[in-house]
Short mmCIF file of C-alpha atoms and ligand atoms in Angstrom, two decimals:
data_model
loop_
_atom_site.label_atom_id
_atom_site.label_comp_id
_atom_site.label_asym_id
_atom_site.label_seq_id
_atom_site.Cartn_x
_atom_site.Cartn_y
_atom_site.Cartn_z
CA MET A 1 60.22 114.67 66.11
CA SER A 2 63.91 114.14 65.66
CA PHE A 3 66.16 112.55 68.23
CA GLU A 4 69.83 111.69 67.89
CA VAL A 5 71.30 108.36 68.93
CA LEU A 6 74.71 106.78 68.43
CA SER A 7 74.47 105.09 65.05
CA GLY A 8 75.15 101.43 64.41
CA SER A 9 76.05 99.72 61.18
CA GLY A 10 72.52 99.29 59.88
CA ILE A 11 68.87 100.12 60.50
CA TYR A 12 67.81 99.35 64.04
CA LEU A 13 64.23 98.16 64.65
CA ASP A 14 64.74 96.26 67.90
CA HIS A 15 64.25 98.87 70.61
CA ASN A 16 62.49 96.50 73.00
CA ALA A 17 65.78 94.56 73.27
CA THR A 18 67.79 97.67 73.98
CA THR A 19 67.84 101.26 72.75
CA PRO A 20 70.86 102.90 71.17
CA PRO A 21 72.34 105.43 73.60
CA ALA A 22 71.40 109.07 73.11
CA VAL A 23 74.16 111.12 71.46
CA GLY A 24 74.03 113.49 74.45
CA LEU A 25 75.49 110.72 76.63
CA LYS A 26 78.92 111.23 75.06
CA SER A 27 79.41 114.39 77.10
CA VAL A 28 77.94 112.69 80.18
CA VAL A 29 80.53 109.92 79.92
CA THR A 30 83.37 112.42 79.67
CA GLU A 31 82.06 114.41 82.61
CA VAL A 32 81.41 111.44 84.90
CA LEU A 33 84.83 109.93 84.19
CA GLU A 34 86.33 113.01 85.82
CA TYR A 35 84.50 112.12 89.02
CA TRP A 36 85.73 108.63 89.72
CA GLY A 37 85.37 108.79 93.51
CA ASN A 38 83.15 106.50 95.54
CA PRO A 39 79.80 108.27 96.15
CA SER A 40 79.87 106.96 99.75
CA SER A 41 83.27 108.55 100.55
CA ILE A 42 83.20 111.45 102.97
CA HIS A 43 86.36 113.07 101.52
CA TRP A 44 86.66 115.35 98.49
CA ALA A 45 86.64 112.51 95.95
CA GLY A 46 83.17 111.45 96.99
CA HIS A 47 81.53 114.89 96.94
CA LYS A 48 80.75 115.32 93.25
CA PRO A 49 79.74 111.65 92.65
CA LYS A 50 77.29 112.00 95.55
CA ILE A 51 75.87 115.20 94.06
CA LEU A 52 75.55 113.62 90.59
CA MET A 53 73.66 110.68 92.04
CA ARG A 54 71.36 112.92 94.04
CA GLU A 55 70.58 115.02 90.97
CA ALA A 56 69.81 111.91 88.90
CA ARG A 57 67.52 110.55 91.63
CA GLU A 58 65.68 113.87 91.98
CA LYS A 59 65.14 114.24 88.23
CA LEU A 60 63.85 110.68 87.88
CA ALA A 61 61.58 111.06 90.91
CA LYS A 62 60.12 114.28 89.48
CA LEU A 63 59.47 112.59 86.14
CA LEU A 64 57.72 109.65 87.79
CA GLU A 65 55.94 111.93 90.29
CA VAL A 66 57.26 110.10 93.34
CA HIS A 67 59.53 111.03 96.26
CA PRO A 68 63.30 110.66 95.55
CA MET A 69 63.68 108.38 98.56
CA GLU A 70 61.16 105.99 97.01
CA LEU A 71 63.67 105.17 94.26
CA VAL A 72 66.39 102.54 94.70
CA PHE A 73 69.12 102.26 92.06
CA THR A 74 69.79 98.69 90.91
CA SER A 75 71.92 97.05 88.23
CA GLY A 76 68.93 96.84 85.87
CA GLY A 77 65.47 95.42 85.38
CA THR A 78 66.37 91.82 86.20
CA GLU A 79 67.77 92.75 89.60
CA ALA A 80 64.87 95.07 90.40
CA ASN A 81 62.36 92.31 89.57
CA ASN A 82 64.27 89.82 91.71
CA GLN A 83 64.42 92.28 94.59
CA ALA A 84 60.71 93.00 94.35
CA LEU A 85 59.45 89.44 94.17
CA ARG A 86 61.85 87.81 96.60
CA GLY A 87 61.92 90.82 98.93
CA LEU A 88 58.14 91.21 99.17
CA TYR A 89 57.49 87.49 99.50
CA LEU A 90 60.05 86.97 102.29
CA GLN A 91 58.74 90.01 104.15
CA ALA A 92 55.16 88.69 103.85
CA GLN A 93 56.28 85.34 105.25
CA GLU A 94 57.56 87.15 108.32
CA ASP A 95 54.59 89.52 108.72
CA SER A 96 51.67 87.28 107.74
CA PRO A 97 52.74 83.70 107.04
CA GLU A 98 49.19 82.71 106.04
CA ARG A 99 49.70 84.76 102.84
CA ARG A 100 51.53 82.18 100.75
CA ARG A 101 49.98 82.93 97.38
CA VAL A 102 52.00 84.64 94.61
CA VAL A 103 50.14 85.74 91.47
CA VAL A 104 51.84 86.60 88.16
CA SER A 105 50.62 86.81 84.56
CA ALA A 106 51.40 84.08 82.05
CA VAL A 107 53.50 86.39 79.89
CA GLU A 108 55.92 87.96 82.37
CA HIS A 109 59.58 88.44 81.54
CA PRO A 110 61.75 85.48 82.70
CA SER A 111 63.19 87.64 85.48
CA VAL A 112 59.71 87.57 87.03
CA LEU A 113 58.50 84.12 85.93
CA LYS A 114 61.67 82.25 86.92
CA THR A 115 61.87 84.13 90.21
CA ALA A 116 58.24 83.23 90.92
CA GLU A 117 59.15 79.58 90.26
CA VAL A 118 61.96 79.87 92.83
CA LEU A 119 59.43 81.22 95.34
CA HIS A 120 57.21 78.26 94.51
CA SER A 121 60.11 75.89 95.30
CA MET A 122 60.37 77.72 98.64
CA GLY A 123 56.72 76.97 99.45
CA ALA A 124 54.76 79.74 97.69
CA ASP A 125 51.41 78.87 96.14
CA LEU A 126 52.18 80.16 92.63
CA GLN A 127 49.16 81.09 90.50
CA ILE A 128 49.20 82.29 86.90
CA VAL A 129 46.69 84.68 85.31
CA PRO A 130 46.08 83.65 81.69
CA VAL A 131 46.48 86.01 78.73
CA SER A 132 44.54 85.32 75.52
CA ARG A 133 45.82 85.10 71.95
CA GLU A 134 44.42 88.60 71.49
CA GLY A 135 46.62 89.87 74.33
CA LYS A 136 43.87 90.27 76.93
CA LEU A 137 44.52 89.34 80.54
CA ASP A 138 41.69 87.43 82.23
CA LEU A 139 40.50 89.69 85.05
CA SER A 140 37.83 87.25 86.19
CA VAL A 141 40.50 84.63 86.94
CA PHE A 142 42.50 87.32 88.75
CA GLU A 143 39.49 88.25 90.88
CA GLU A 144 38.97 84.60 91.77
CA LEU A 145 42.67 84.13 92.70
CA LEU A 146 42.48 87.06 95.13
CA LYS A 147 39.90 85.23 97.25
CA THR A 148 42.68 83.20 98.94
CA PRO A 149 45.19 85.29 100.98
CA VAL A 150 47.80 86.64 98.55
CA ALA A 151 51.29 87.82 99.51
CA LEU A 152 52.05 89.58 96.26
CA VAL A 153 50.98 90.14 92.68
CA SER A 154 53.44 90.94 89.89
CA VAL A 155 52.02 91.90 86.51
CA MET A 156 53.93 93.79 83.83
CA TYR A 157 52.64 97.11 82.54
CA ALA A 158 53.41 96.19 78.94
CA ASN A 159 54.71 93.02 77.35
CA ASN A 160 58.16 93.03 75.76
CA GLU A 161 57.28 90.67 72.89
CA THR A 162 53.80 91.66 71.81
CA GLY A 163 53.57 95.15 73.32
CA HIS A 164 50.22 94.42 74.98
CA ILE A 165 49.29 96.72 77.85
CA PHE A 166 47.60 95.36 80.96
CA PRO A 167 45.12 97.18 83.26
CA ILE A 168 47.61 97.82 86.05
CA LYS A 169 45.73 100.57 87.84
CA LYS A 170 42.63 98.42 88.12
CA MET A 171 44.58 95.32 89.14
CA ALA A 172 46.57 97.21 91.78
CA LYS A 173 43.31 98.45 93.29
CA MET A 174 41.87 94.92 93.34
CA ALA A 175 45.07 93.54 94.91
CA ARG A 176 45.12 96.27 97.53
CA ALA A 177 41.50 95.60 98.47
CA ALA A 178 42.52 91.97 99.01
CA GLY A 179 45.46 93.02 101.23
CA ALA A 180 48.13 91.94 98.72
CA MET A 181 51.26 93.83 97.64
CA PHE A 182 51.37 94.84 93.97
CA HIS A 183 54.51 95.04 91.83
CA THR A 184 54.61 96.00 88.17
CA ASP A 185 57.44 95.60 85.66
CA CYS A 186 57.49 98.91 83.74
CA VAL A 187 60.72 98.17 81.85
CA GLN A 188 59.00 98.43 78.47
CA THR A 189 56.81 101.40 79.38
CA LEU A 190 59.16 104.27 80.16
CA GLY A 191 59.99 106.07 76.91
CA LYS A 192 56.97 104.64 75.11
CA LEU A 193 54.04 105.99 77.13
CA PRO A 194 53.51 108.79 79.63
CA LEU A 195 53.66 107.26 83.09
CA ASN A 196 52.52 108.63 86.43
CA LEU A 197 53.48 106.19 89.15
CA GLY A 198 51.65 108.11 91.85
CA GLN A 199 48.37 107.66 89.98
CA LEU A 200 49.02 103.97 89.28
CA ASP A 201 49.09 103.39 93.02
CA VAL A 202 51.35 100.33 92.98
CA ASP A 203 53.66 99.24 95.80
CA MET A 204 56.69 98.58 93.63
CA ALA A 205 57.73 99.13 90.02
CA THR A 206 60.76 98.20 87.92
CA PHE A 207 62.63 100.26 85.28
CA SER A 208 65.79 99.73 83.25
CA GLY A 209 68.00 102.50 81.84
CA HIS A 210 69.05 100.74 78.65
CA LYS A 211 65.43 100.61 77.46
CA PHE A 212 65.13 104.40 77.41
CA TYR A 213 68.34 105.45 75.62
CA GLY A 214 70.54 105.30 78.73
CA LEU A 215 73.53 103.05 79.35
CA LYS A 216 73.34 99.40 80.36
CA GLY A 217 73.92 98.41 83.96
CA ALA A 218 71.48 100.57 85.89
CA GLY A 219 67.82 100.29 86.71
CA LEU A 220 65.34 101.54 89.23
CA LEU A 221 63.16 99.93 91.80
CA TYR A 222 60.34 102.19 92.93
CA CYS A 223 59.29 101.27 96.43
CA ARG A 224 56.28 103.12 97.78
CA ARG A 225 56.88 104.85 101.11
CA GLY A 226 56.04 102.55 104.01
CA VAL A 227 56.30 99.31 101.99
CA ARG A 228 58.51 96.80 103.76
CA TRP A 229 60.63 94.29 101.87
CA LYS A 230 63.76 92.27 102.48
CA THR A 231 66.63 93.39 100.33
CA GLN A 232 68.29 90.62 98.36
CA ILE A 233 71.63 92.40 98.04
CA THR A 234 73.08 92.62 101.51
CA GLY A 235 76.31 94.34 102.43
CA GLY A 236 77.11 98.05 102.77
CA ALA A 237 74.69 100.83 103.61
CA GLN A 238 74.26 102.19 100.07
CA GLU A 239 70.72 103.14 99.04
CA ARG A 240 69.88 103.39 102.77
CA GLY A 241 70.64 99.73 103.20
CA ARG A 242 68.12 98.74 100.54
CA ARG A 243 70.71 97.76 97.89
CA ALA A 244 74.30 97.22 98.92
CA GLY A 245 77.23 97.71 96.57
CA THR A 246 79.09 100.68 95.10
CA GLU A 247 76.76 102.38 92.65
CA ASN A 248 77.21 102.37 88.87
CA LEU A 249 77.51 106.14 88.74
CA LEU A 250 77.93 106.43 84.97
CA SER A 251 74.81 104.43 84.13
CA ILE A 252 72.81 106.09 86.91
CA VAL A 253 73.72 109.57 85.63
CA SER A 254 72.84 108.45 82.10
CA MET A 255 69.31 107.65 83.31
CA GLY A 256 69.01 111.08 84.91
CA HIS A 257 70.26 112.66 81.68
CA MET A 258 67.36 111.09 79.76
CA VAL A 259 64.70 112.76 81.90
CA GLU A 260 64.51 115.92 79.82
CA ALA A 261 63.84 113.98 76.60
CA LEU A 262 61.44 111.66 78.42
CA SER A 263 59.24 114.60 79.26
CA SER A 264 58.38 114.75 75.53
CA VAL A 265 57.32 111.12 75.49
CA GLU A 266 53.79 111.95 74.38
CA SER A 267 55.02 113.35 71.06
CA TYR A 268 57.46 110.44 70.56
CA ALA A 269 54.64 108.00 71.29
CA LYS A 270 52.45 109.70 68.72
CA SER A 271 55.06 109.62 65.97
CA MET A 272 56.12 106.03 66.73
CA GLY A 273 52.46 104.98 66.74
CA GLU A 274 51.84 106.55 63.32
CA LEU A 275 54.94 104.88 61.90
CA ARG A 276 53.99 101.51 63.41
CA ASP A 277 50.45 101.73 61.99
CA TYR A 278 51.86 102.62 58.57
CA LEU A 279 54.28 99.69 58.75
CA GLU A 280 51.52 97.25 59.67
CA SER A 281 49.12 98.38 56.99
CA GLU A 282 51.86 98.21 54.32
CA VAL A 283 53.07 94.79 55.46
CA GLN A 284 49.55 93.42 55.16
CA LYS A 285 49.07 94.98 51.73
CA ARG A 286 52.34 93.67 50.36
CA ILE A 287 52.76 90.24 51.97
CA SER A 288 50.17 87.46 52.19
CA GLY A 289 49.64 85.29 55.28
CA ILE A 290 50.39 87.93 57.90
CA GLU A 291 48.66 87.97 61.27
CA ILE A 292 49.35 90.96 63.50
CA THR A 293 49.25 89.71 67.09
CA GLY A 294 46.32 91.14 69.05
CA SER A 295 46.12 94.34 67.02
CA ALA A 296 42.68 95.17 68.42
CA SER A 297 43.99 95.15 72.01
CA LYS A 298 45.78 98.02 73.76
CA ARG A 299 49.44 97.99 72.70
CA LEU A 300 52.62 100.02 73.09
CA PRO A 301 52.81 102.47 70.18
CA ASN A 302 56.24 101.26 69.06
CA THR A 303 55.73 97.50 68.99
CA SER A 304 54.50 95.31 66.18
CA HIS A 305 54.45 91.56 66.61
CA MET A 306 53.34 89.38 63.71
CA ILE A 307 53.16 85.80 62.51
CA ILE A 308 54.35 85.35 58.94
CA LYS A 309 52.88 82.04 57.82
CA GLY A 310 55.24 79.51 56.29
CA VAL A 311 58.39 81.42 57.23
CA ASP A 312 60.83 80.35 59.93
CA GLY A 313 61.43 83.39 62.14
CA GLU A 314 65.12 82.63 62.80
CA ILE A 315 65.85 82.24 59.07
CA LEU A 316 63.97 85.44 58.35
CA LEU A 317 65.92 87.26 61.05
CA MET A 318 69.28 86.06 59.68
CA ASN A 319 68.35 87.13 56.15
CA LEU A 320 67.24 90.55 57.36
CA ASP A 321 70.44 90.87 59.36
CA MET A 322 72.50 90.20 56.23
CA GLU A 323 70.63 93.08 54.59
CA GLY A 324 71.50 95.35 57.54
CA PHE A 325 68.24 95.29 59.52
CA ALA A 326 68.19 94.54 63.25
CA VAL A 327 64.88 92.92 64.22
CA SER A 328 63.98 89.97 66.44
CA THR A 329 61.67 87.02 66.69
CA GLY A 330 60.83 87.77 70.31
CA ALA A 331 62.65 88.45 73.57
CA ALA A 332 66.38 89.15 73.22
CA CYS A 333 67.14 87.08 76.31
CA SER A 334 65.80 83.88 74.71
CA SER A 335 66.96 84.39 71.12
CA GLY A 336 69.17 81.62 69.84
CA SER A 337 67.03 79.13 71.78
CA PRO A 338 65.49 76.46 69.51
CA GLU A 339 62.34 76.53 71.63
CA PRO A 340 59.44 78.77 70.55
CA SER A 341 58.64 81.76 72.75
CA PRO A 342 57.03 80.67 76.07
CA THR A 343 55.03 83.92 75.95
CA LEU A 344 53.39 83.01 72.64
CA LEU A 345 52.77 79.41 73.72
CA ALA A 346 51.15 80.70 76.91
CA MET A 347 48.88 82.91 74.76
CA GLY A 348 47.68 79.82 72.88
CA PHE A 349 49.75 80.01 69.69
CA GLN A 350 50.80 76.69 68.12
CA ARG A 351 54.53 75.89 68.05
CA ASP A 352 54.79 76.40 64.28
CA GLU A 353 53.02 79.76 64.54
CA ALA A 354 55.28 80.84 67.39
CA GLN A 355 58.29 79.85 65.30
CA SER A 356 57.11 82.08 62.46
CA SER A 357 57.05 85.27 64.47
CA LEU A 358 58.66 88.62 63.92
CA ARG A 359 58.90 91.47 66.42
CA LEU A 360 59.56 94.99 65.22
CA SER A 361 60.06 97.62 67.89
CA LEU A 362 60.55 101.19 66.79
CA GLY A 363 62.39 103.99 68.55
CA TRP A 364 62.25 107.77 68.74
CA GLU A 365 64.83 108.14 65.97
CA ASN A 366 63.30 105.85 63.33
CA THR A 367 62.03 107.51 60.13
CA LYS A 368 59.50 106.70 57.43
CA GLU A 369 62.39 106.28 54.97
CA GLU A 370 63.87 103.55 57.15
CA VAL A 371 60.51 101.80 57.40
CA ASP A 372 60.08 102.01 53.62
CA GLN A 373 63.51 100.47 53.08
CA PHE A 374 62.64 97.75 55.55
CA LEU A 375 59.32 96.99 53.82
CA ASP A 376 61.04 96.54 50.45
CA VAL A 377 63.62 94.16 51.90
CA LEU A 378 61.09 92.25 54.01
CA GLU A 379 58.87 91.65 50.99
CA ALA A 380 61.78 90.28 48.95
CA VAL A 381 63.17 88.17 51.80
CA VAL A 382 59.80 86.60 52.66
CA LEU A 383 59.29 85.67 48.99
CA ARG A 384 62.76 84.12 48.85
CA VAL A 385 62.42 82.20 52.12
CA ARG A 386 58.95 80.91 51.19
CA ARG A 387 60.24 79.74 47.82
CA LEU A 388 63.15 77.91 49.46
CA GLU A 389 60.97 76.35 52.15
CA SER A 390 58.17 75.17 49.84
C1 LIG B 401 59.70 93.42 80.48
C2 LIG B 401 61.13 93.29 80.86
N1 LIG B 401 61.45 93.14 82.15
C3 LIG B 401 62.72 93.02 82.57
C4 LIG B 401 63.76 93.04 81.67
C5 LIG B 401 65.17 92.90 82.16
O1 LIG B 401 65.83 94.13 82.18
P1 LIG B 401 67.43 94.21 82.18
O2 LIG B 401 67.87 93.88 80.80
O3 LIG B 401 67.71 95.62 82.56
O4 LIG B 401 67.91 93.24 83.20
C6 LIG B 401 63.48 93.19 80.30
C7 LIG B 401 64.57 93.17 79.30
O5 LIG B 401 64.38 92.81 78.18
C8 LIG B 401 62.14 93.32 79.90
O6 LIG B 401 61.79 93.46 78.61
#
C-alpha cells in the first residue's frame, strides 16, 4: 500500500521515535491557520475552531470505539501518562487510602517509570513486573502483586524499543478483579495494529499524534466514563475541567485528519510486517553475530530490535547517518546518553550487549527498495566498524 509523507533528506527507518507528517497535513495547516480564534471564545472567532476540535474528537472516538467525551486532548504522550499515573494515584489516596500500591512493568517509557518513582517518593508502594530477555512479561508475578490492595497498574500495550506486545486485555481483567485501576500506554500501538479500546476494557489509555503521522504537540488521554482522577493541569475549564490550557488546535486537527488512513491499519500492518520479516531474514543471512531481540514473542509488525555483536551501536548509528539512513539504538528520548538502555538492562541484557543494539522501525511509506539499500549499507558499515574495533 502506498502512503505519502513529507520527505526528509534520506531514508527514514525510525518511526518509533516519530513519524514523518502525512502529505495531506499541508492543506490542514493552511486551513487551520485561517481559524486562529480561541476554541473557548463565544464570539465569531471561536466558532470554527470549536467545530474543528469537535470533529477531530468525534472522528478519533469513532476510530477507537469510545464516546467522544471519554477523550481528553493533551500536549502528547508524556503529559497523558503523567496525568494518568498522578491523577489516578492521588484520587485513590482520597477514595481508598489503604490502596498504596502502584504496579508498572520493568520496560515502561520514562514518562511512566519516572512518574511512578515520583509517586514512590510520595509514599506509594511501587512494584515492578519483570520482563524477560525474550520480551515476555511475568504474569505470575503480576498475579502475586495484586494480592495486596493496588491503587493502579500501568503497563504499556507495546514497547517502544523492542516492539514487544503485552497481554493488556488479560491484565486489565486481573487488575479490575482486584479492584485496581488500569492504565495502558498505547503510544506505539496506534498506526501499527488495529485497536479497539472498548474491547480492551481499560480505565485509561495514552496516545500521541506524532507517532501516527500527525503533528507534534498533541496527544490523547482516554478516560473511561465514570473513572475519577485528579487532573494535573489546573486552570481554565477546557476539556470540561480535565485539562486546562488553550488547546493546540493545529495538532489536534492533524490527529483527526489521520483517522481515515488509520482505518486501513490492518493492510499497513501486513505490509510493514512482511517488510520487517524480509529485513530480518536478510540481515541474518548477510551479517554474522546478529541476535534479533525476542523474535519468537508477539511484536509490533514494524519494529526490529537486534544486537550486533562486537559493534558499538552509537558508532554504527553515526556511520549509517552519514550514509543517509535514520535509525536508532533505542528510545529517542535517551539517545546521546552514554548509559545503555534501561529497558534492555531490565530485560537481562549485559551492558556490552545493550550497547551493541540497533532499532529499526518501519513506517507505512517504506518500500522494499529502501530496505534493500539499507541492507547493502548496513553490511558494509558493520564490516568496517568491526575491522576498526578489532
Ligand atoms: C511508549 C511511549 N510512551 C510515551 C511516549 C511519549 O510521547 P510524547 O513524545 O508524545 O511525549 C513515547 C515517545 O517516544 C513512547 O514511545
